Tab-separated table of C-alpha atoms and ligand atoms in Angstrom:
chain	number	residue	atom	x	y	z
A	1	UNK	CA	162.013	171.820	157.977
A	2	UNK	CA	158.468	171.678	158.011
A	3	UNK	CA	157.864	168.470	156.081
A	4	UNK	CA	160.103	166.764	158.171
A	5	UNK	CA	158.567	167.968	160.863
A	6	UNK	CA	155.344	166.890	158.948
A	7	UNK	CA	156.265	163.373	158.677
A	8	UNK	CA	157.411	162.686	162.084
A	9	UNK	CA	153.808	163.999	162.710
A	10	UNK	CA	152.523	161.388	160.208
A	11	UNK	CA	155.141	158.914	161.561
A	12	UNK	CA	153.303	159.265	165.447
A	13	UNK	CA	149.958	159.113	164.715
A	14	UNK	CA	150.440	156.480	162.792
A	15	UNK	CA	152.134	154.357	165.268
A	16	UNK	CA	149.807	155.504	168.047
A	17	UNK	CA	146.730	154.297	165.952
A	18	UNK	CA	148.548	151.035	165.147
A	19	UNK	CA	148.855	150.139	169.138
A	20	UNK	CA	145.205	151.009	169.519
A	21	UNK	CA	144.373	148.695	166.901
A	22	UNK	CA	146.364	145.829	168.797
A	23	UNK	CA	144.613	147.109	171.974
A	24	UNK	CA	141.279	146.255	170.469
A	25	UNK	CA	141.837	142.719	170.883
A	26	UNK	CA	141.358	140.284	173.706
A	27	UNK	CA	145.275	139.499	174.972
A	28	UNK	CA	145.169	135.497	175.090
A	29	UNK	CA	143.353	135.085	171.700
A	30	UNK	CA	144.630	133.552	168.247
A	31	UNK	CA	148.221	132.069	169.387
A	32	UNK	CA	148.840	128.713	167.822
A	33	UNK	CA	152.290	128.235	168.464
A	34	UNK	CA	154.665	127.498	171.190
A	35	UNK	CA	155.731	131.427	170.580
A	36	UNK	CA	152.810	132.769	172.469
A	37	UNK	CA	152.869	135.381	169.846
A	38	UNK	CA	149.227	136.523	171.067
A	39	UNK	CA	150.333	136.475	175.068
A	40	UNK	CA	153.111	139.118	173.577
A	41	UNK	CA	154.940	136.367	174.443
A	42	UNK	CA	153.582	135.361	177.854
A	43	UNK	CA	153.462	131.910	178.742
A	44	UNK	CA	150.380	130.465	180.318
A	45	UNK	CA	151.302	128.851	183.632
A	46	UNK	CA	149.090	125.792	184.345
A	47	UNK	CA	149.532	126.171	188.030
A	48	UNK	CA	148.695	130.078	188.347
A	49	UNK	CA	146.546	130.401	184.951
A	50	UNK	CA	144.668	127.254	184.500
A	51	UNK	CA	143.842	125.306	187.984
A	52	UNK	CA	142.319	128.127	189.437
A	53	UNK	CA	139.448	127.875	186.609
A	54	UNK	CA	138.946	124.533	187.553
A	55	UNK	CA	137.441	125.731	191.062
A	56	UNK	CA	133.914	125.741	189.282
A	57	UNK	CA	134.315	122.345	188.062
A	58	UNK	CA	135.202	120.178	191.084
A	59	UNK	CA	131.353	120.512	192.371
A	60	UNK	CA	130.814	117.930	189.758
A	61	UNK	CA	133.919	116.788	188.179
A	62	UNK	CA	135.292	115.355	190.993
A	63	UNK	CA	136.461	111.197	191.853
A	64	UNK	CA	133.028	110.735	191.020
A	65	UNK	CA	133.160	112.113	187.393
A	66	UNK	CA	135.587	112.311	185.096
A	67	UNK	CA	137.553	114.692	184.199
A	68	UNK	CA	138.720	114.325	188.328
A	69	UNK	CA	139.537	118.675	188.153
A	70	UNK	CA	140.632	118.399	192.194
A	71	UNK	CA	143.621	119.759	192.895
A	72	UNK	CA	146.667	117.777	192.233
A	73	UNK	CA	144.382	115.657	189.857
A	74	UNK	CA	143.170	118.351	187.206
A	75	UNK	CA	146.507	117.610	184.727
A	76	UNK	CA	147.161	113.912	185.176
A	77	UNK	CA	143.138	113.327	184.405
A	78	UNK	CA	143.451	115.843	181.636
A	79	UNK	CA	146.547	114.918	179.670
A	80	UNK	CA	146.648	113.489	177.470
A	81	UNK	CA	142.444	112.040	177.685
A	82	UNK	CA	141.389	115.133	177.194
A	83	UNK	CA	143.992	117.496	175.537
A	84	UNK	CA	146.317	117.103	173.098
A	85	UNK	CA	149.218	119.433	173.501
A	86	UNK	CA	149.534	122.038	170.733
A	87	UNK	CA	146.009	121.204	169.461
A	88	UNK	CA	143.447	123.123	171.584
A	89	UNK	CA	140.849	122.499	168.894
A	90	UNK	CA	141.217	118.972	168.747
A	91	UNK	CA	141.325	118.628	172.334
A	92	UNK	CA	137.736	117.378	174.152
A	93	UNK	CA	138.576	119.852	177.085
A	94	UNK	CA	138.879	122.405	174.884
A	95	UNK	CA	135.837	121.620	172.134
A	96	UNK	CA	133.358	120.516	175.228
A	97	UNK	CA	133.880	124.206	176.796
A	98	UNK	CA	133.742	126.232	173.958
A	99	UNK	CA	130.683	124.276	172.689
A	100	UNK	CA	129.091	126.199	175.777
A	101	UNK	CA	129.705	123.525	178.670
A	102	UNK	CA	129.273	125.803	181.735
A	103	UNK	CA	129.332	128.831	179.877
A	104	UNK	CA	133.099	129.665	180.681
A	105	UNK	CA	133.492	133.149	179.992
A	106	UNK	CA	135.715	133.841	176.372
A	107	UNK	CA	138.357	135.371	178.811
A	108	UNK	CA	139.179	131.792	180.563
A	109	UNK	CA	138.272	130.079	177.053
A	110	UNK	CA	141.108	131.914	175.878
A	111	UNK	CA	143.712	130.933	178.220
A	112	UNK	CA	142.900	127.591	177.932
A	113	UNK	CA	143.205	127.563	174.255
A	114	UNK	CA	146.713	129.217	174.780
A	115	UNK	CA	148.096	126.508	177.281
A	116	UNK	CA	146.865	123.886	175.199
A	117	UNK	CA	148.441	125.310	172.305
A	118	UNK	CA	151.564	126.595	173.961
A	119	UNK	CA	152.081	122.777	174.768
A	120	UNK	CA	149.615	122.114	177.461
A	121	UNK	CA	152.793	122.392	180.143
A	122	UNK	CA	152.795	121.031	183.356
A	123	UNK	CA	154.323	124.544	184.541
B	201	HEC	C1	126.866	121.092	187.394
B	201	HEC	C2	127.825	120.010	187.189
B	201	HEC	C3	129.009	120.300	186.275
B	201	HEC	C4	129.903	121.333	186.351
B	201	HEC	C5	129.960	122.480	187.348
B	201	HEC	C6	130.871	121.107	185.301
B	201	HEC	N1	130.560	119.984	184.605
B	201	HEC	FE1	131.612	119.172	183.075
B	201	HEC	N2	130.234	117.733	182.870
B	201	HEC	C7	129.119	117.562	183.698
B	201	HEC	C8	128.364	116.411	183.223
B	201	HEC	C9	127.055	115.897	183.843
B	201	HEC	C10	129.058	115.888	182.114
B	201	HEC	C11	128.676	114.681	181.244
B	201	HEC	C12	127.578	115.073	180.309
B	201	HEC	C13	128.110	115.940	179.226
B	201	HEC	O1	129.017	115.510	178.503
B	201	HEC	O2	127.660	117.093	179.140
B	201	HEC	C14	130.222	116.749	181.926
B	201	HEC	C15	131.165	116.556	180.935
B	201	HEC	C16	132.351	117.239	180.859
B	201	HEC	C17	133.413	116.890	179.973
B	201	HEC	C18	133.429	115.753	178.965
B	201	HEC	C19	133.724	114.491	179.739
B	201	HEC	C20	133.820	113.277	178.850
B	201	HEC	O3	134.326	112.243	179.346
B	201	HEC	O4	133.434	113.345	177.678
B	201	HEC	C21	134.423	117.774	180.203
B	201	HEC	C22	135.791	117.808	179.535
B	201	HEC	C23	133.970	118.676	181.241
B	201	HEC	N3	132.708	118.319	181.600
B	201	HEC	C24	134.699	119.716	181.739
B	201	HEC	C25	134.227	120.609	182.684
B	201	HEC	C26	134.966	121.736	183.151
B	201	HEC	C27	136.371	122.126	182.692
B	201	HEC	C28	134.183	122.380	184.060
B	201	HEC	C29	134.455	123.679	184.784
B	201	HEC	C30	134.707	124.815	183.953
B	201	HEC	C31	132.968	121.627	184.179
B	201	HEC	N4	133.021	120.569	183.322
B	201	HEC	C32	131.960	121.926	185.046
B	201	HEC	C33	128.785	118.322	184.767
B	201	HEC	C34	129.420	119.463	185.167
């Protein structure tokens, strides 16, 4: 009775480390698939996720420069020039920011990694 007692023990601690460990890491990172396996399954909406982000662009990246990032423009001027759906690392958006363009933080880096890999929706 003890030892089963014993390894339930082992059984808990062990799963309560194991959702610690997934804790430690940042929640949009490393998804490459239309799964959103790194989300826990949450899909990036373009609309809620992604435009606001664009709200330190438009300063500059307006008619007057492309990307156009205004509202209403952002995806037409984006897809497919500068992303390429389900390929955030071999899309220009994507490569010019995380090259250190504006110094985005990692956080918004993330999610736009994850919409351009979950498909870069229109959603
Ligand atoms: C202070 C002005 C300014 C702001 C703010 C700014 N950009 Fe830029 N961006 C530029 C300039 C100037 C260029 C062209 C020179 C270069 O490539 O760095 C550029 C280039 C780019 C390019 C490459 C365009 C091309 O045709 O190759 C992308 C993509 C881009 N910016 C995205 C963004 C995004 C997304 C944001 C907001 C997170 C942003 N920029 C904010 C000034 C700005």
């Amino acid at each position: 009775m003890k030892k089963i007692f014993q390894i339930l023990m082992l059984i808990t601690v062990g799963l309560f480390m194991n959702s610690c460990y997934y804790d430690a890491y940042p929640e949009y990172e490393e998804v490459d698939n239309g799964g959103g396996g790194g989300t826990g399954g949450v899909e990036i909406s373009y609309a809620t996720n992604i435009v606001p982000l664009w709200n330190s662009c438009v300063g500059c990246h307006n008619a007057n420069r492309a990307p156009d990032l205004r509202a209403g423009n952002s995806y037409n001027a984006l897809v497919p020039q500068y992303v390429t759906a389900g390929n955030a690392n071999g899309s220009p958006l994507y490569v010019k920011l995380a090259d250190g363009h504006q110094n985005l933080a990692t956080e918004k880096l993330a999610l736009i990694k994850t919409w351009i890999n979950q498909g870069a929706k229109n959603n």
